[in-house]
Amino acid sequence: LMIVVAIIGILAAIAIPQYNSYVARTQVAEGLQLAGAVKTAVAEYYQTNSTWPGDNATAGAAASYVGKYTASVSITEGDDTNPSVITVTMLGAAPTSTAIQDGTLTLTAAAGTGSITWTCDGAPAATAIEDSYLPAACK
């Protein structure tokens, strides 16, 4: 009986942290999904105007994107040398996982030949979401 209890304890010690990491990645994925509409608005604005939008309203995106775990999705100022950056901010309280509360994820636009590419990163450094919690699309 003691051997069975020890085995269950070892399995629980491995499974619980993995499950918490999975939950945090899933919650960050919600923010990334909400950013999809904003990415489209930024791309359309750039293709039409050849400049980067400075905020959600300029890009034609909704003023507020919120979710169960996401506090905001917003565009920050950009120009030809510093393109638009979409910042996804996670909620700072439950039900958001404590590992990502108030964390931020940035999507940086870059104009390519006939297309726009996006770089996904947990940034800025003070509030960055750790790489281990970023969805596979950001790694």
Coordinates of C-alpha atoms in Angstrom, one line a residue:
L1 CA 0.0 0.0 0.0
M2 CA 2.9 2.4 0.8
I3 CA 4.4 1.8 -2.6
V4 CA 1.1 2.7 -4.3
V5 CA 0.8 5.9 -2.3
A6 CA 4.4 6.8 -3.2
I7 CA 3.8 6.2 -6.9
I8 CA 0.6 8.4 -6.8
G9 CA 2.6 11.1 -5.0
I10 CA 5.3 11.1 -7.6
L11 CA 2.8 11.2 -10.4
A12 CA 1.0 14.1 -8.8
A13 CA 4.2 16.0 -8.2
I14 CA 4.9 15.8 -12.0
A15 CA 1.3 16.2 -13.3
I16 CA 0.2 19.3 -11.3
P17 CA 2.9 21.7 -12.5
Q18 CA 2.4 20.5 -16.1
Y19 CA -1.3 21.0 -15.8
N20 CA -0.8 24.6 -14.4
S21 CA 1.5 25.4 -17.3
Y22 CA -1.1 24.0 -19.8
V23 CA -3.8 26.2 -18.2
A24 CA -1.6 29.3 -18.4
R25 CA -0.7 28.6 -22.1
T26 CA -4.4 28.2 -22.9
Q27 CA -5.3 31.5 -21.3
V28 CA -2.5 33.3 -23.2
A29 CA -3.9 31.7 -26.4
E30 CA -7.2 33.5 -25.7
G31 CA -5.3 36.9 -25.9
L32 CA -3.6 35.8 -29.1
Q33 CA -6.9 34.9 -30.6
L34 CA -8.4 38.3 -29.7
A35 CA -5.4 40.0 -31.3
G36 CA -6.3 38.3 -34.6
A37 CA -8.9 40.9 -35.4
V38 CA -6.5 43.7 -34.5
K39 CA -3.8 42.2 -36.7
T40 CA -6.2 42.2 -39.6
A41 CA -7.1 45.9 -39.0
V42 CA -3.4 46.9 -38.8
A43 CA -2.6 45.0 -42.0
E44 CA -5.5 46.6 -43.9
Y45 CA -4.6 50.1 -42.7
Y46 CA -1.0 49.7 -43.7
Q47 CA -1.9 48.3 -47.2
T48 CA -4.3 51.2 -47.8
N49 CA -2.2 54.1 -46.3
S50 CA 1.4 52.9 -46.4
T51 CA 1.8 54.0 -42.8
W52 CA 1.3 52.3 -39.5
P53 CA -1.8 53.1 -37.3
G54 CA -1.1 54.6 -33.9
D55 CA -4.1 53.2 -32.1
N56 CA -7.2 51.0 -32.4
A57 CA -9.5 53.7 -33.6
T58 CA -7.1 54.8 -36.4
A59 CA -6.8 51.2 -37.6
G60 CA -10.5 50.8 -37.6
A61 CA -10.5 48.2 -34.8
A62 CA -12.8 48.2 -31.8
A63 CA -11.7 50.3 -28.9
S64 CA -11.8 47.5 -26.5
Y65 CA -11.0 43.8 -26.8
V66 CA -11.5 41.9 -23.6
G67 CA -11.9 38.2 -22.7
K68 CA -12.3 36.0 -19.7
Y69 CA -8.5 36.2 -19.1
T70 CA -7.5 39.1 -21.3
A71 CA -7.7 42.7 -20.0
S72 CA -7.0 44.5 -23.3
V73 CA -5.6 44.3 -26.8
S74 CA -4.3 47.6 -28.0
I75 CA -2.2 49.2 -30.7
T76 CA 0.7 51.5 -29.9
E77 CA 2.2 54.2 -32.1
G78 CA 4.2 53.1 -35.1
D79 CA 5.9 54.6 -38.1
D80 CA 8.0 53.4 -41.0
T81 CA 11.0 52.6 -38.8
N82 CA 9.1 51.5 -35.7
P83 CA 6.0 49.6 -36.9
S84 CA 2.8 49.2 -35.0
V85 CA 2.9 47.0 -32.0
I86 CA -0.1 45.2 -30.6
T87 CA 0.0 44.7 -26.9
V88 CA -2.1 42.0 -25.3
T89 CA -2.4 42.4 -21.5
M90 CA -3.7 39.7 -19.3
L91 CA -6.1 40.3 -16.3
G92 CA -4.4 40.9 -13.0
A93 CA -6.7 38.7 -10.9
A94 CA -8.5 35.4 -10.8
P95 CA -9.5 33.4 -12.9
T96 CA -6.3 34.2 -14.7
S97 CA -3.4 31.9 -13.8
T98 CA -1.1 33.6 -11.3
A99 CA 1.9 32.9 -13.6
I100 CA 0.6 35.3 -16.2
Q101 CA -1.5 37.8 -14.2
D102 CA -0.8 41.4 -15.5
G103 CA 1.6 39.9 -18.1
T104 CA 2.0 41.3 -21.6
L105 CA 2.5 39.8 -25.0
T106 CA 3.5 41.9 -28.0
L107 CA 3.0 41.4 -31.7
T108 CA 5.2 43.6 -33.8
A109 CA 4.4 44.2 -37.4
A110 CA 7.0 44.3 -40.2
A111 CA 6.3 45.1 -43.8
G112 CA 7.5 42.5 -46.2
T113 CA 7.3 42.3 -50.0
G114 CA 3.5 42.4 -50.4
S115 CA 2.8 41.0 -47.0
I116 CA 3.1 41.9 -43.3
T117 CA 4.8 39.5 -40.9
W118 CA 4.3 39.4 -37.2
T119 CA 6.8 38.8 -34.4
C120 CA 5.3 37.5 -31.2
D121 CA 7.2 38.0 -27.9
G122 CA 6.5 38.3 -24.2
A123 CA 7.5 41.9 -23.7
P124 CA 8.2 44.5 -22.4
A125 CA 10.6 42.9 -19.9
A126 CA 9.0 44.2 -16.7
T127 CA 5.7 42.5 -17.4
A128 CA 6.6 39.9 -20.1
I129 CA 4.9 36.6 -20.1
E130 CA 7.6 33.9 -19.8
D131 CA 8.3 32.0 -23.0
S132 CA 7.2 28.7 -21.4
Y133 CA 3.6 30.1 -21.3
L134 CA 3.5 31.4 -24.8
P135 CA 1.5 29.4 -27.3
A136 CA 3.4 27.4 -30.0
A137 CA 2.5 30.1 -32.6
C138 CA 4.8 32.5 -30.6
K139 CA 7.8 30.3 -30.2

